[in-house]
Amino acid sequence: MKINALLLVLLALVISIVPFFTDCSSQGRVLTLQNGRTIPMKCHWTGRAELAVALPLAVVGALLALSKRKETRRFLAIVGAFLGLAAILLPLAFIGVCSSAEMTCKMIMEPVLILAGIVVIAVSGLVLFQSRGPEAVS
Amino acid sequence: MQLVQLARRNITGNAFRSWVVALCACLVAGLALGTTLILRGADSSLRLANQRLGADIVVVPEGAVEKVEGALLMGHTTRVWMASQNLDKVVGVPGVQAASPQIYLSTLLNASCCSVPNMFLVAYDPATDFTLEPWLKNTIGQGLKLGEVVGGAFVFTPEGEQNIQIYGYLVTLKANLEPTGTGIDQSMFMTLETARDIARVSVTMAVAPLEIPDDGISAVMVQLDPGADPQATAVEIMHRVPGVTPIVSSNLFQAYRKQLGSLRAGIGATLGLTLGLSVLLIGLVFSMAANERRRELGVLRAMGASRAFVFRTLLVEAGMLALAGAFTGITLTILVVYLFRTLIVVTLGLPFLMPALSTLAAEVLAGLGVALVVITLAALFPAVRISRLDPAVAMRE
């Protein structure tokens, strides 16, 4: 269980850190408006929104390491799975990333977030499986 | 207790050992599948690029072979020119059935007048073309008109727009080609008339004008008479048309084929080393585990379990770990290769195409098979040794 908890915390770190170095703003690419103002592209906002997924995911991982009861673990696993789904949907559906295939956000950030989200769901599924059945009587 | 149940208890009973073996299986299967996917993906992409080109011979200006290959395969923008009179000379060569000119251009980088930066553009002559026109007639029922273009699989009209802007000129995307995993996927095709119209408009509408020499072409696509020898015709073209290099389609993309060859050798060596080390490591882990469990297995034998039963238990345990690890490795590899395919293309500098589902299924089975064989082989020797041990000796130790 401790390995699964550690994995969730590591994945939370990946989800929160990778966008900072792979969105278009980090590569110096921004949108320039007609009045000369520059604004970040949507991949930047996806990266920031992923923080709202990563932070609770790290908390889920920490709580999982501390929890003794199966029911608590089951609940944490379900929350983890939803957070994994959110990590996938943010770049794919909710906000998105830039369309060009060779931009770093499309080439690295999006796949990393999808992969991390899938692994989070898989680990949460494993935790749920391992926590099945009634509580052990002490 | 049943065989599988006993093996499962053994697996959960020593988590560390089980993790090491499963991780090795994961690595072996993942690496075997990953390398196969990348190498075969690059191979089939090269083959498809050749087929898509549709020409028996491509005639390019002398010294521009690598540039043209890079453009056609990886979509690297290039501008090469030769005299348009060369087309007539090529048509006159015996064995040549049809010849059609092409002009290679590119959009501007970081310019507001181009909605697609640095894209490879191919202008062709619809009157003589035999590569794109038949496909167009089958797909959209007619050839391209002025201002219309066909894009590779990844070319799209920007969100919220009706057209694509090139040098300040608005073109309409009529259709997309099937994906090839090559630069063609990010290239755009138009008629010579559209290209010249863009050049005309670009003088006033673009950050920099599109320049097309009046009597210049970039390449000539050649279709041979049935039965004509491509090599002999290429030699004949070289003799009759000075300043050009004819490339027979089977010799196209040689630089990439060589790169693929060296990559194959490097990956093969790495794979062999990983397989060897995994067999050694798993063999060691199982030997240690078997030594650790001498008493336990001795008791099992004393209680009536046969040698074959003990032997089978150890092999089933190894098989279960192999399958679990390999399944994880294969799933992760497919995900990683699929999600990071563009990064793979950019990093390796080779085209790449995901295989069809049936081919993928066969490769997955092969990966599972490799992991199963490697781990069973590694577990075989310790399993034989421990199952032959006398129960009394094992328990006393």
Coordinates of C-alpha atoms in Angstrom, one line a residue:
Chain A
M1 CA 0.0 0.0 0.0
K2 CA 2.9 2.3 0.8
I3 CA 4.3 1.8 -2.7
N4 CA 0.9 2.8 -4.2
A5 CA 0.8 5.9 -2.0
L6 CA 4.3 6.9 -3.0
L7 CA 3.4 6.4 -6.7
L8 CA 0.4 8.7 -6.3
V9 CA 2.5 11.4 -4.7
L10 CA 5.2 11.0 -7.4
L11 CA 2.5 11.3 -10.1
A12 CA 1.1 14.4 -8.5
L13 CA 4.6 15.9 -8.7
V14 CA 4.8 15.0 -12.4
I15 CA 1.4 16.5 -13.1
S16 CA 2.2 19.7 -11.3
I17 CA 5.8 20.2 -12.5
V18 CA 5.9 19.1 -16.1
P19 CA 3.5 21.8 -17.5
F20 CA 5.8 24.5 -16.1
F21 CA 8.6 23.5 -18.4
T22 CA 6.6 22.3 -21.4
D23 CA 3.8 24.8 -22.1
C24 CA 4.3 27.3 -24.9
S25 CA 4.9 30.2 -22.5
S26 CA 8.0 28.4 -21.1
Q27 CA 9.3 28.2 -24.7
G28 CA 8.7 31.9 -25.2
R29 CA 5.7 31.5 -27.4
V30 CA 2.7 33.8 -26.6
L31 CA -0.2 35.2 -28.5
T32 CA 0.3 38.9 -29.5
L33 CA -3.0 40.9 -29.7
Q34 CA -3.5 43.7 -32.2
N35 CA -2.9 46.3 -29.4
G36 CA 0.5 44.7 -28.8
R37 CA -0.4 43.0 -25.5
T38 CA 0.8 39.4 -25.1
I39 CA -1.3 36.7 -23.5
P40 CA -0.4 33.1 -22.8
M41 CA -1.8 30.3 -25.0
K42 CA -4.4 27.9 -23.6
C43 CA -1.8 25.2 -22.8
H44 CA -0.5 27.6 -20.1
W45 CA -3.9 27.6 -18.4
T46 CA -4.2 23.9 -18.7
G47 CA -0.9 23.6 -16.9
R48 CA -2.1 25.9 -14.1
A49 CA -5.4 24.0 -13.8
E50 CA -3.5 20.8 -13.4
L51 CA -2.2 22.2 -10.1
A52 CA -5.8 22.0 -8.8
V53 CA -5.6 18.2 -9.6
A54 CA -2.0 17.6 -8.4
L55 CA -2.4 19.1 -5.0
P56 CA -5.4 17.1 -3.9
L57 CA -3.8 14.0 -5.5
A58 CA -0.7 14.5 -3.4
V59 CA -2.9 14.8 -0.3
V60 CA -4.7 11.5 -1.4
G61 CA -1.3 9.8 -1.7
A62 CA -0.2 11.0 1.8
L63 CA -3.5 10.0 3.4
L64 CA -3.3 6.6 1.7
A65 CA 0.1 6.0 3.3
L66 CA -1.3 6.9 6.8
S67 CA -4.7 5.2 6.5
K68 CA -5.3 1.8 8.2
R69 CA -9.0 1.3 7.4
K70 CA -10.1 -0.4 4.2
E71 CA -13.1 1.9 3.9
T72 CA -10.9 5.0 4.0
R73 CA -8.6 3.5 1.4
R74 CA -11.5 2.7 -0.8
F75 CA -12.8 6.3 -0.6
L76 CA -9.3 7.7 -1.3
A77 CA -8.9 5.3 -4.3
I78 CA -12.2 6.6 -5.8
V79 CA -11.1 10.2 -5.2
G80 CA -7.7 9.4 -6.8
A81 CA -9.4 7.8 -9.9
F82 CA -11.5 11.0 -10.4
L83 CA -8.4 13.2 -10.1
G84 CA -6.7 11.0 -12.7
L85 CA -9.6 11.4 -15.0
A86 CA -9.5 15.2 -14.5
A87 CA -5.8 15.2 -15.3
I88 CA -6.6 13.5 -18.6
L89 CA -9.6 15.6 -19.5
L90 CA -8.0 19.0 -18.8
P91 CA -5.7 18.9 -21.9
L92 CA -8.1 16.8 -24.0
A93 CA -11.5 18.3 -23.4
F94 CA -11.9 21.0 -20.7
I95 CA -9.2 23.5 -21.7
G96 CA -7.0 21.8 -24.3
V97 CA -3.5 22.5 -25.6
C98 CA -2.2 24.1 -28.9
S99 CA -3.2 22.3 -32.1
S100 CA 0.2 22.2 -33.9
A101 CA 1.7 18.7 -33.6
E102 CA 5.3 19.9 -33.1
M103 CA 4.6 22.4 -30.3
T104 CA 6.1 21.2 -27.0
C105 CA 2.7 21.4 -25.2
K106 CA 1.2 19.0 -27.8
M107 CA 4.3 16.9 -28.2
I108 CA 5.3 16.5 -24.5
M109 CA 2.9 18.2 -22.0
E110 CA -0.3 16.6 -23.3
P111 CA 1.1 13.0 -23.5
V112 CA 2.8 13.2 -20.1
L113 CA -0.5 14.4 -18.5
I114 CA -2.6 11.7 -20.3
L115 CA -0.1 9.0 -19.3
A116 CA 0.1 10.2 -15.7
G117 CA -3.7 10.3 -15.5
I118 CA -4.0 6.8 -16.8
V119 CA -1.4 5.5 -14.3
V120 CA -3.2 7.4 -11.5
I121 CA -6.4 5.6 -12.5
A122 CA -4.7 2.2 -12.7
V123 CA -3.0 2.7 -9.3
S124 CA -6.3 3.8 -7.7
G125 CA -8.0 0.8 -9.2
L126 CA -5.3 -1.4 -7.7
V127 CA -5.8 0.2 -4.3
L128 CA -9.6 -0.3 -4.6
F129 CA -9.0 -4.0 -5.4
Q130 CA -6.6 -4.5 -2.6
S131 CA -9.0 -2.8 -0.1
R132 CA -12.0 -5.0 -1.0
G133 CA -13.8 -7.0 1.6
P134 CA -14.7 -6.3 5.2
E135 CA -12.4 -4.7 7.8
A136 CA -10.1 -7.1 9.6
V137 CA -11.3 -7.7 13.2
S138 CA -8.6 -6.8 15.8
Chain B
M1 CA -4.2 -26.6 -2.0
Q2 CA -4.3 -26.1 -5.7
L3 CA -1.2 -25.4 -7.8
V4 CA -2.2 -21.8 -8.8
Q5 CA -3.4 -21.0 -5.3
L6 CA -0.1 -22.1 -3.8
A7 CA 1.9 -20.1 -6.4
R8 CA -0.2 -17.0 -5.6
R9 CA 0.5 -17.4 -1.9
N10 CA 4.2 -17.7 -2.7
I11 CA 4.0 -14.5 -4.8
T12 CA 2.3 -12.4 -2.1
G13 CA 4.4 -14.0 0.6
N14 CA 7.6 -12.4 -0.7
A15 CA 6.7 -9.1 -2.2
F16 CA 10.2 -7.9 -2.9
R17 CA 11.2 -11.0 -4.9
S18 CA 7.9 -10.9 -6.8
W19 CA 8.4 -7.2 -7.6
V20 CA 11.9 -7.8 -8.9
V21 CA 10.9 -10.6 -11.2
A22 CA 7.7 -8.8 -12.4
L23 CA 9.8 -5.7 -13.1
C24 CA 12.3 -7.7 -15.2
A25 CA 9.4 -9.2 -17.2
C26 CA 8.0 -5.7 -17.6
L27 CA 11.3 -4.4 -18.9
V28 CA 11.9 -7.3 -21.2
A29 CA 8.4 -7.3 -22.8
G30 CA 8.2 -3.5 -22.9
L31 CA 11.7 -3.2 -24.5
A32 CA 11.1 -6.0 -27.0
L33 CA 7.7 -4.5 -28.1
G34 CA 8.9 -0.9 -28.0
T35 CA 11.9 -1.5 -30.3
T36 CA 9.8 -3.6 -32.6
L37 CA 7.1 -1.0 -32.8
I38 CA 9.6 1.8 -33.5
L39 CA 11.6 -0.1 -36.1
R40 CA 8.7 -1.6 -37.9
G41 CA 6.8 1.7 -37.7
A42 CA 9.8 3.5 -39.4
D43 CA 10.1 0.7 -42.0
S44 CA 6.4 0.8 -42.9
S45 CA 6.4 4.6 -43.0
L46 CA 9.3 4.6 -45.4
R47 CA 7.5 2.0 -47.6
L48 CA 4.3 4.0 -47.5
A49 CA 6.2 7.3 -48.4
N50 CA 7.6 5.5 -51.5
Q51 CA 4.2 4.2 -52.5
R52 CA 2.5 7.6 -51.9
L53 CA 5.1 9.3 -54.1
G54 CA 3.9 7.2 -56.9
A55 CA 6.8 7.8 -59.2
D56 CA 9.3 5.3 -60.6
I57 CA 12.0 7.9 -60.8
V58 CA 12.4 11.3 -59.2
V59 CA 14.7 13.7 -61.1
V60 CA 16.1 16.4 -58.8
P61 CA 18.8 19.1 -59.4
E62 CA 22.4 17.8 -59.0
G63 CA 23.5 17.9 -55.3
A64 CA 20.0 18.3 -54.0
V65 CA 19.2 14.6 -53.3
E66 CA 19.4 14.9 -49.5
K67 CA 17.4 18.1 -49.4
V68 CA 14.6 16.7 -51.5
E69 CA 14.5 13.4 -49.6
G70 CA 14.4 15.4 -46.3
A71 CA 11.5 17.4 -47.7
L72 CA 9.5 14.5 -49.0
L73 CA 10.1 12.3 -46.0
M74 CA 10.4 14.6 -43.0
G75 CA 8.7 17.7 -44.3
H76 CA 11.9 19.8 -43.9
T77 CA 11.2 22.9 -46.0
T78 CA 13.6 23.2 -49.0
R79 CA 14.0 25.3 -52.1
V80 CA 15.8 23.7 -55.0
W81 CA 15.6 24.8 -58.6
M82 CA 16.5 23.5 -62.0
A83 CA 15.6 24.8 -65.5
S84 CA 12.0 23.9 -66.6
Q85 CA 13.5 22.8 -70.0
N86 CA 14.7 19.7 -68.2
L87 CA 11.2 18.4 -68.1
D88 CA 11.0 18.2 -72.0
K89 CA 14.4 16.5 -72.1
V90 CA 13.3 13.9 -69.5
V91 CA 10.0 13.3 -71.5
G92 CA 12.2 12.5 -74.5
V93 CA 14.2 9.8 -72.8
P94 CA 13.2 6.3 -74.1
G95 CA 11.3 4.3 -71.5
V96 CA 9.6 7.4 -69.9
Q97 CA 5.8 7.2 -70.2
A98 CA 4.9 10.4 -68.3
A99 CA 6.8 13.1 -66.5
S100 CA 5.4 15.9 -64.3
P101 CA 7.1 18.9 -62.7
Q102 CA 6.8 19.8 -59.0
I103 CA 7.8 23.0 -57.2
Y104 CA 8.8 22.9 -53.6
L105 CA 8.0 26.0 -51.4
S106 CA 7.4 26.8 -47.8
T107 CA 5.3 29.1 -45.7
L108 CA 7.0 31.9 -43.7
L109 CA 8.2 31.3 -40.1
N110 CA 6.6 33.4 -37.4
A111 CA 4.8 35.7 -39.8
S112 CA 1.2 36.8 -39.2
C113 CA 0.5 36.5 -42.9
C114 CA 0.9 32.7 -42.7
S115 CA -1.4 30.8 -40.3
V116 CA 0.8 27.7 -40.6
P117 CA 4.5 28.4 -39.9
N118 CA 7.3 26.9 -42.0
M119 CA 5.1 24.3 -43.8
F120 CA 6.4 22.4 -46.8
L121 CA 4.3 23.2 -49.8
V122 CA 4.3 21.2 -53.1
A123 CA 2.9 22.8 -56.3
Y124 CA 2.2 20.3 -59.1
D125 CA 1.0 20.5 -62.7
P126 CA -2.6 19.0 -62.9
A127 CA -2.3 18.6 -66.6
T128 CA 0.6 16.1 -66.4
D129 CA 0.4 14.9 -62.8
F130 CA -0.1 11.2 -62.2
T131 CA 0.6 11.1 -58.4
L132 CA -2.1 13.2 -56.8
E133 CA -4.7 13.8 -59.5
P134 CA -6.0 10.1 -59.6
W135 CA -6.4 10.2 -55.8
L136 CA -8.2 13.5 -56.0
K137 CA -10.6 12.3 -58.7
N138 CA -11.4 9.3 -56.6
T139 CA -11.8 11.3 -53.3
I140 CA -13.4 14.6 -54.2
G141 CA -14.5 13.7 -57.7
Q142 CA -12.4 16.4 -59.4
G143 CA -9.0 18.1 -59.5
L144 CA -8.0 21.1 -57.5
K145 CA -9.2 24.6 -58.7
L146 CA -7.5 27.9 -58.1
G147 CA -7.2 28.6 -54.4
E148 CA -7.8 25.0 -53.3
V149 CA -5.3 22.8 -51.6
V150 CA -5.0 19.3 -50.3
G151 CA -3.3 18.7 -46.9
G152 CA -1.4 15.9 -45.3
A153 CA -3.2 14.1 -42.4
F154 CA -2.3 16.8 -39.8
V155 CA -3.1 19.9 -41.9
F156 CA -6.2 21.6 -40.6
T157 CA -8.0 24.9 -41.0
P158 CA -7.4 27.0 -37.8
E159 CA -10.2 27.1 -35.3
G160 CA -13.0 29.5 -36.1
E161 CA -11.6 30.2 -39.6
Q162 CA -12.9 29.2 -43.0
N163 CA -9.5 29.2 -44.8
I164 CA -5.8 28.8 -44.3
Q165 CA -3.7 31.9 -44.8
I166 CA -0.5 31.6 -46.8
Y167 CA 1.5 34.7 -47.6
G168 CA -1.7 36.7 -47.0
Y169 CA -3.6 34.6 -49.5
L170 CA -6.6 32.5 -48.4
V171 CA -6.6 28.9 -49.5
T172 CA -9.4 26.3 -49.0
L173 CA -8.5 22.9 -47.6
K174 CA -10.4 20.4 -49.8
A175 CA -9.3 17.1 -48.4
N176 CA -6.7 15.4 -46.2
L177 CA -4.4 12.6 -47.3
E178 CA -4.2 9.3 -45.2
P179 CA -1.5 9.4 -42.5
T180 CA 1.9 8.1 -43.5
G181 CA 3.9 9.0 -40.4
T182 CA 6.2 11.1 -42.7
G183 CA 6.6 14.8 -43.3
I184 CA 3.8 14.5 -46.0
D185 CA 1.4 14.5 -43.1
Q186 CA 2.3 18.1 -42.4
S187 CA 2.7 19.2 -46.1
M188 CA 0.3 21.0 -48.4
F189 CA -0.4 20.3 -52.1
M190 CA -1.7 22.8 -54.6
T191 CA -1.6 23.4 -58.4
L192 CA 1.1 25.5 -60.1
E193 CA -1.6 28.1 -60.9
T194 CA -2.5 28.5 -57.2
A195 CA 1.2 28.8 -56.3
R196 CA 1.8 31.5 -58.9
D197 CA -1.3 33.3 -57.7
I198 CA -0.1 33.2 -54.1
A199 CA 3.3 34.6 -55.4
R200 CA 1.5 37.4 -57.2
V201 CA -0.7 38.4 -54.1
S202 CA 2.2 37.9 -51.6
V203 CA 4.0 41.0 -53.1
T204 CA 1.4 43.3 -51.5
M205 CA -0.1 41.1 -48.8
A206 CA 2.8 39.2 -47.1
V207 CA 5.7 40.1 -44.8
A208 CA 8.0 38.7 -47.5
P209 CA 7.0 37.8 -51.1
L210 CA 6.8 34.2 -52.3
E211 CA 9.4 34.0 -55.1
I212 CA 9.0 31.4 -57.9
P213 CA 11.4 31.7 -60.8
D214 CA 9.5 31.8 -64.1
D215 CA 11.4 29.0 -65.7
G216 CA 12.3 27.0 -62.5
I217 CA 11.0 23.7 -61.2
S218 CA 12.2 21.7 -58.2
A219 CA 11.8 18.1 -59.3
V220 CA 10.3 15.9 -62.1
M221 CA 8.2 12.9 -61.2
V222 CA 8.7 10.1 -63.8
Q223 CA 6.5 7.2 -64.7
L224 CA 8.0 4.5 -66.8
D225 CA 6.7 2.5 -69.6
P226 CA 5.6 -1.0 -68.5
G227 CA 8.6 -3.3 -68.7
A228 CA 11.1 -0.4 -68.8
D229 CA 14.2 -0.9 -66.6
P230 CA 14.3 1.8 -64.0
Q231 CA 18.1 1.7 -63.5
A232 CA 18.8 1.8 -67.2
T233 CA 16.4 4.7 -67.7
A234 CA 17.9 6.6 -64.8
V235 CA 21.4 6.2 -66.4
E236 CA 19.9 7.4 -69.7
I237 CA 18.4 10.5 -68.0
M238 CA 21.7 11.3 -66.4
H239 CA 23.4 11.1 -69.8
R240 CA 20.8 13.2 -71.7
V241 CA 20.0 15.8 -69.1
P242 CA 23.0 17.5 -67.6
G243 CA 22.9 19.0 -64.1
V244 CA 20.3 16.6 -62.7
T245 CA 20.3 13.5 -60.5
P246 CA 17.7 10.8 -61.2
I247 CA 16.7 8.7 -58.1
V248 CA 15.1 5.4 -58.7
S249 CA 12.2 5.0 -56.2
S250 CA 13.7 1.8 -54.7
N251 CA 16.9 3.9 -53.9
L252 CA 15.0 6.8 -52.4
F253 CA 15.5 7.8 -48.8
Q254 CA 18.9 5.9 -48.7
A255 CA 20.2 8.2 -45.9
Y256 CA 17.2 7.4 -43.8
R257 CA 17.4 3.7 -44.5
K258 CA 21.1 3.7 -43.4
Q259 CA 20.1 5.6 -40.2
L260 CA 17.4 3.0 -39.6
G261 CA 20.0 0.2 -40.1
S262 CA 22.4 1.6 -37.5
L263 CA 19.5 2.3 -35.1
R264 CA 18.4 -1.4 -35.6
A265 CA 21.9 -2.6 -34.8
G266 CA 22.1 -0.4 -31.7
I267 CA 18.7 -1.4 -30.5
G268 CA 19.4 -5.0 -31.2
A269 CA 22.5 -4.9 -29.0
T270 CA 20.7 -3.2 -26.2
L271 CA 17.8 -5.7 -26.4
G272 CA 20.2 -8.6 -26.4
L273 CA 22.0 -7.2 -23.4
T274 CA 18.8 -6.6 -21.5
L275 CA 17.5 -10.1 -22.2
G276 CA 20.8 -11.7 -21.1
L277 CA 21.0 -9.6 -17.9
S278 CA 17.3 -10.3 -17.1
V279 CA 17.8 -14.0 -17.5
L280 CA 20.8 -13.8 -15.1
L281 CA 19.0 -11.6 -12.6
I282 CA 15.8 -13.6 -12.5
G283 CA 17.9 -16.8 -12.3
L284 CA 19.7 -15.4 -9.3
V285 CA 16.5 -14.2 -7.6
F286 CA 14.9 -17.6 -8.1
S287 CA 18.0 -19.4 -6.9
M288 CA 18.0 -17.3 -3.7
A289 CA 14.3 -17.8 -3.3
A290 CA 14.6 -21.6 -3.8
N291 CA 17.5 -21.7 -1.2
E292 CA 15.4 -19.7 1.2
R293 CA 12.5 -22.0 0.8
R294 CA 14.3 -25.3 1.1
R295 CA 12.7 -26.2 4.4
E296 CA 9.3 -25.1 3.3
L297 CA 9.5 -27.2 0.1
G298 CA 11.0 -30.1 2.1
V299 CA 8.0 -30.1 4.4
L300 CA 5.8 -29.9 1.3
R301 CA 7.5 -33.0 -0.1
A302 CA 7.3 -34.8 3.3
M303 CA 3.6 -34.2 3.3
G304 CA 3.2 -36.1 0.1
A305 CA 3.8 -33.5 -2.7
S306 CA 5.6 -35.1 -5.6
R307 CA 8.7 -33.7 -7.2
A308 CA 6.7 -32.8 -10.3
F309 CA 4.3 -30.8 -8.1
V310 CA 7.1 -28.8 -6.5
F311 CA 8.7 -28.2 -9.9
R312 CA 5.4 -27.1 -11.4
T313 CA 4.6 -24.8 -8.5
L314 CA 7.9 -22.9 -9.0
L315 CA 7.3 -22.7 -12.8
V316 CA 3.7 -21.6 -12.4
E317 CA 4.9 -18.9 -10.0
A318 CA 7.4 -17.7 -12.5
G319 CA 4.9 -17.8 -15.3
M320 CA 2.3 -15.8 -13.3
L321 CA 4.9 -13.1 -12.5
A322 CA 6.1 -13.1 -16.1
L323 CA 2.6 -12.6 -17.4
A324 CA 1.7 -9.9 -14.9
G325 CA 4.9 -8.0 -15.5
A326 CA 4.8 -8.4 -19.3
F327 CA 1.2 -7.3 -19.5
T328 CA 2.1 -4.1 -17.5
G329 CA 5.2 -3.5 -19.6
I330 CA 3.3 -4.0 -22.9
T331 CA 0.4 -1.8 -21.9
L332 CA 2.8 1.0 -20.8
T333 CA 4.9 0.6 -23.9
I334 CA 1.9 0.9 -26.3
L335 CA 0.7 4.0 -24.4
V336 CA 4.1 5.6 -24.4
V337 CA 4.8 4.9 -28.1
Y338 CA 1.3 6.1 -29.1
L339 CA 1.3 9.2 -27.0
F340 CA 4.9 10.3 -27.7
R341 CA 5.0 9.3 -31.4
T342 CA 5.7 12.9 -32.5
L343 CA 8.5 13.3 -30.0
I344 CA 9.9 9.9 -31.3
V345 CA 9.9 11.2 -34.9
V346 CA 11.5 14.5 -33.9
T347 CA 14.1 12.9 -31.7
L348 CA 15.1 10.0 -34.0
G349 CA 14.8 12.0 -37.2
L350 CA 12.9 9.1 -38.8
P351 CA 9.3 8.8 -39.9
F352 CA 7.0 6.6 -37.8
L353 CA 3.6 5.1 -38.3
M354 CA 1.7 3.1 -35.7
P355 CA 0.9 -0.4 -37.0
A356 CA -2.6 -1.7 -37.8
L357 CA -4.5 -3.3 -35.0
S358 CA -3.9 -6.9 -36.3
T359 CA -0.2 -6.3 -36.6
L360 CA -0.1 -4.7 -33.1
A361 CA -2.0 -7.7 -31.6
A362 CA 0.6 -10.1 -33.1
E363 CA 3.5 -8.0 -31.8
V364 CA 1.8 -7.9 -28.3
L365 CA 1.6 -11.7 -28.3
A366 CA 5.2 -11.9 -29.3
G367 CA 6.2 -9.6 -26.5
L368 CA 4.3 -11.7 -24.0
G369 CA 5.9 -14.8 -25.4
V370 CA 9.4 -13.4 -25.1
A371 CA 8.9 -12.5 -21.4
L372 CA 7.3 -15.8 -20.7
V373 CA 10.2 -17.7 -22.3
V374 CA 12.9 -15.6 -20.7
I375 CA 11.5 -15.9 -17.2
T376 CA 10.6 -19.6 -17.5
L377 CA 14.2 -20.3 -18.7
A378 CA 15.6 -18.4 -15.8
A379 CA 13.5 -20.2 -13.3
L380 CA 14.0 -23.6 -14.8
F381 CA 17.4 -24.4 -13.3
P382 CA 16.6 -23.5 -9.7
A383 CA 13.2 -25.3 -10.0
V384 CA 14.9 -28.5 -11.2
R385 CA 17.6 -28.3 -8.5
I386 CA 15.2 -27.7 -5.6
S387 CA 12.6 -30.3 -6.8
R388 CA 15.3 -33.0 -6.9
L389 CA 16.4 -32.3 -3.3
D390 CA 15.7 -35.1 -0.7
P391 CA 13.0 -33.9 1.7
A392 CA 14.8 -35.1 4.8
V393 CA 18.0 -33.2 3.8
A394 CA 16.1 -30.1 2.9
M395 CA 14.3 -30.1 6.3
R396 CA 17.5 -30.8 8.3
E397 CA 19.3 -27.9 6.7

